[in-house]
Amino acid sequence: MSDPRNVRKAVTVTDIALGSGVSRATVSLVLRGSPLVHADTRAKVEAELKRQGYVYNRSAANLRRRTSSSVALVINDLSNPFFAEFAAGVDDAVAAEGYVVLLGNTGESPERERAVLASLMEHQPAGVILSPAEHSDGERLESALGTQAPVLVFNRELPGAHWDFLALDNRHGARLATEHLLELGHRRIAFFGGHADSSSCRERRQGYADALQAADISPQPQWQIETAPTRLDAAASSQALFAGAADAPTAAVCYNDTVALGLMLGLTAQGRRPGHDFALTGFDDIPEAALATPALTTIAVDPRARGRQAAELLLQRIREPERAAQRTIAPVRLLARASSCAPLGSA
Amino acid sequence: MSDPRNVRKAVTVTDIALGSGVSRATVSLVLRGSPLVHADTRAKVEAELKRQGYVYNRSAANLRRRTSSSVALVINDLSNPFFAEFAAGVDDAVAAEGYVVLLGNTGESPERERAVLASLMEHQPAGVILSPAEHSDGERLESALGTQAPVLVFNRELPGAHWDFLALDNRHGARLATEHLLELGHRRIAFFGGHADSSSCRERRQGYADALQAADISPQPQWQIETAPTRLDAAASSQALFAGAADAPTAAVCYNDTVALGLMLGLTAQGRRPGHDFALTGFDDIPEAALATPALTTIAVDPRARGRQAAELLLQRIREPERAAQRTIAPVRLLARASSCAPLGSA
DNA sequence: CTGAAAGCGCTTACAG
DNA sequence: CTGAAAGCGCTTACAG
């Protein structure tokens, strides 16, 4: 923290009052745009404000008024473009309402998460948007967060927490992707990639199963391939799709875009042409998806809009603190591109 | 901003003093870890702190002590992974010193930049890290920034500004890439992509020219191809490299990775095999660079380390406000990968 | 080692 | 419409 002797003497309301021959109260009224002060007085004060280069000390005002003009934003992984976009969306919406963002990045560490929250709470945010680290524990967070500020949890459900919650519609997204492949004429459709124990993977598999069931297809166990959510592991696991030659799938709903791009690589290495011999879809719409060859059909989640939405929900809650906690599921949409072709030999 | 009636009554030092039978001054000393207070008293107060769920009001303390515990971070484009990583690095280093980050994203708009800075300055940051928007004007920013807090400018030079400055070594990076191609045996080397009027492009071209000149090669004008810094335009411009059939280049130093990946696409479309028929290098080391086929030789700039470095420089300046403004050029390094092959027909 | 008092920069009833 | 006074939650000389 900064050393007192380094802080140059700031211009205060007292300086302005002295300089323009009015009381501090009047200066304050001018600053807050009160209609009570005479236009001439206002003009005089405003000139003095400009002349002395006054900058408002909002912390002091917040202290006196018992208000807050900041929102804490705690992100599990800012280097992930998805969350960076989310943060940009939060900043957008929050700035439009006159709030400032107090940022904390936890890098997926629950310990850092606790430390960061404790530090941010000391700055009296009006609310907190928390995208939890993996394995972070809701109950322990409650003590770090206290009850002063409302909290909105994003993306990952927090066991044992009773706060507002915003998440993507994983289930519906996977269902949309699967239905799209069904409409193209595929019947043997795999679900490829991801760790089945992660909640997002579980939800996406569920949506996949929903769609198949609605089409009277029972998903074969060998159509469900687990991989690490990385390009490399996805590429390496691609031949597993074709183990049972007779009923090998003709298409795959992939856990996410990264996995889908890895699968494309793997298919190509096997001499199969994605988007021609084999159809596939991703999830997330990362920038590369549109640029891949073939372009990847995927589910857009629009992280920036999610950030704005999270901010709106929090601001609403700040206004109505007594309302019951709320779960919001954000819409997702299908982006059909070249990677989802019709099955070979279909009309 | 939040409405006063929503702020639940906070626990204050007065409550703790009352609850533990000491004066507020003593509670304050306990909070700040002073050795002046007796161990028993300390224990008693700490128990009360825990019991009442006290949370320190750092703004009030900052007001009284005339200190600040925040740093403003203003980013031109948070959705760019390079800057998101940079922000993560800043947060890292700044949090380690007990500061909190006040985030602002300008989305490359000079107007928003001014608004964001004005709003952040009202929160009395101890310093400001500013990655300027394109076309933002140093002189106009000075008035928004005032003289209260020291400023560190990152990445883009601000005409007319006299603040600390941190930038990448664009010139040296391009020189490294060019030298690498020369060592592989190339003699006809292009500089491909980017707008020649951007400062980073100019600096990179300079490094390219330096290396060629040191090798007694005079760069041909037709080896220097301008493009928008996008994959699409780079792909579309790739045949321009081979216009002069006789002395067509065998390799290209690309403005950045995005352009290099676009060039790869363009080459492939023409039936040339990048990394085999033609060598190329990028700049930035974006995540895709390592994953491309062939993997892209590039210049790593390590944005997260740059963020930490920016924070260090600012904190240093906060400690020594009187020191003269300082220009720092951050190191870059060559990552040789498969895309930079030897010329065809060389041993 | 502890307490009473003043003050950081602001705002807000309350008088006038 | 303007001013004097009190107070937000903290810290810090200064006494004791």
XYZ file of C-alpha atoms in Angstrom, chain B residues 162-320:
159
model
C 5.688 12.018 -19.932
C 4.825 8.945 -17.884
C 6.621 5.667 -17.291
C 6.341 3.433 -20.310
C 6.615 -0.322 -20.842
C 6.663 -1.859 -24.300
C 7.614 -5.016 -26.111
C 10.840 -5.163 -28.024
C 9.202 -5.319 -31.422
C 12.327 -4.473 -33.297
C 14.497 -7.053 -31.624
C 11.789 -9.702 -31.953
C 11.501 -9.254 -35.698
C 15.258 -9.245 -35.964
C 15.447 -12.577 -34.110
C 12.890 -14.105 -36.441
C 14.715 -12.845 -39.515
C 18.086 -14.030 -38.280
C 16.615 -17.423 -37.593
C 15.473 -17.717 -41.211
C 18.851 -16.489 -42.424
C 20.599 -19.136 -40.372
C 18.414 -21.780 -41.961
C 19.817 -20.670 -45.309
C 17.118 -18.369 -46.663
C 18.241 -15.280 -48.572
C 15.005 -14.009 -50.087
C 12.880 -13.225 -47.070
C 9.616 -11.251 -47.124
C 8.007 -9.168 -44.408
C 4.386 -10.098 -44.605
C 1.319 -8.400 -43.175
C 0.275 -5.574 -40.883
C -0.449 -1.919 -41.558
C 2.827 -0.078 -42.156
C 1.506 2.975 -40.324
C 1.051 1.221 -36.980
C 3.975 1.757 -34.651
C 4.388 -1.927 -33.846
C 4.473 -2.820 -37.537
C 7.000 -0.103 -38.206
C 9.236 -1.343 -35.418
C 9.015 -4.936 -36.573
C 9.846 -3.987 -40.133
C 12.826 -2.133 -38.796
C 14.106 -5.233 -37.003
C 13.644 -7.232 -40.193
C 15.599 -4.644 -42.168
C 18.345 -4.609 -39.521
C 18.871 -8.350 -39.828
C 18.904 -8.350 -43.615
C 21.289 -5.463 -43.707
C 23.643 -7.210 -41.286
C 23.612 -10.137 -43.721
C 24.325 -7.820 -46.677
C 20.958 -8.362 -48.233
C 18.922 -5.462 -49.479
C 15.229 -6.146 -49.020
C 13.275 -5.894 -52.261
C 10.211 -3.662 -52.142
C 8.060 -6.494 -53.525
C 8.990 -8.564 -50.466
C 7.067 -6.219 -48.225
C 3.374 -6.922 -48.307
C 0.844 -4.933 -46.331
C -2.383 -6.529 -45.115
C -5.001 -5.943 -42.474
C -3.851 -7.782 -39.355
C -6.473 -10.473 -39.878
C -6.350 -14.061 -40.944
C -8.703 -13.478 -43.817
C -6.836 -10.640 -45.441
C -3.536 -12.408 -44.936
C -4.834 -15.500 -46.705
C -6.158 -13.416 -49.576
C -2.859 -11.554 -49.993
C -0.614 -14.570 -50.053
C -0.203 -14.857 -53.816
C 1.290 -11.372 -53.897
C 4.439 -12.937 -52.483
C 5.021 -14.848 -55.697
C 4.264 -12.112 -58.189
C 7.884 -11.668 -59.247
C 8.545 -15.300 -60.115
C 12.314 -15.075 -60.475
C 13.236 -13.665 -57.096
C 10.171 -14.777 -55.163
C 10.907 -15.164 -51.455
C 11.405 -18.587 -49.918
C 10.414 -17.428 -46.466
C 8.444 -14.716 -44.687
C 8.639 -12.953 -41.364
C 4.996 -12.270 -40.565
C 3.697 -9.280 -38.660
C 2.022 -11.535 -36.091
C 0.671 -15.017 -35.526
C -2.787 -14.276 -36.837
C -1.356 -13.072 -40.118
C 1.023 -16.039 -40.244
C -1.833 -18.503 -39.770
C -3.730 -16.757 -42.537
C -0.703 -16.966 -44.792
C -0.479 -20.702 -44.108
C -4.062 -21.080 -45.255
C -3.352 -19.070 -48.387
C -0.223 -21.051 -49.192
C -2.048 -24.325 -48.767
C -4.804 -23.148 -51.064
C -2.138 -22.428 -53.712
C -0.732 -25.906 -53.338
C 2.335 -24.816 -51.359
C 3.172 -26.582 -48.148
C 4.120 -24.222 -45.298
C 7.062 -25.570 -43.319
C 8.194 -27.474 -46.384
C 8.033 -25.419 -49.591
C 8.001 -22.155 -47.724
C 9.188 -21.092 -44.273
C 7.418 -18.581 -42.067
C 7.454 -17.061 -38.603
C 4.854 -15.254 -36.474
C 4.862 -12.916 -33.498
C 3.022 -13.131 -30.133
C 2.861 -16.889 -29.490
C -0.892 -17.069 -29.261
C -2.143 -20.471 -28.086
C -3.002 -21.552 -31.626
C 0.565 -21.095 -32.793
C 1.757 -24.274 -31.111
C -1.257 -26.215 -32.367
C -1.154 -25.257 -36.019
C 0.035 -27.716 -38.637
C 2.901 -27.189 -38.988
C 3.497 -25.638 -35.586
C 4.338 -21.970 -36.006
C 7.765 -20.567 -35.197
C 7.105 -17.339 -33.368
C 8.258 -14.669 -30.937
C 7.022 -15.170 -27.402
C 6.161 -12.023 -25.473
C 4.676 -13.591 -22.322
C 1.885 -11.139 -21.612
C 1.358 -12.385 -18.070
C 4.968 -11.624 -17.210
C 4.499 -8.201 -18.815
C 1.565 -7.616 -16.508
C 3.655 -8.486 -13.486
C 6.426 -6.281 -14.770
C 4.077 -3.358 -15.312
C 2.813 -3.757 -11.758
C 6.352 -3.871 -10.363
C 7.299 -0.746 -12.237
C 4.238 1.087 -11.007
C 4.706 0.012 -7.397
C 8.298 1.114 -7.563
C 7.190 4.466 -8.870
C 4.578 4.753 -6.111
C 7.401 4.333 -3.637
C 9.664 6.832 -5.389
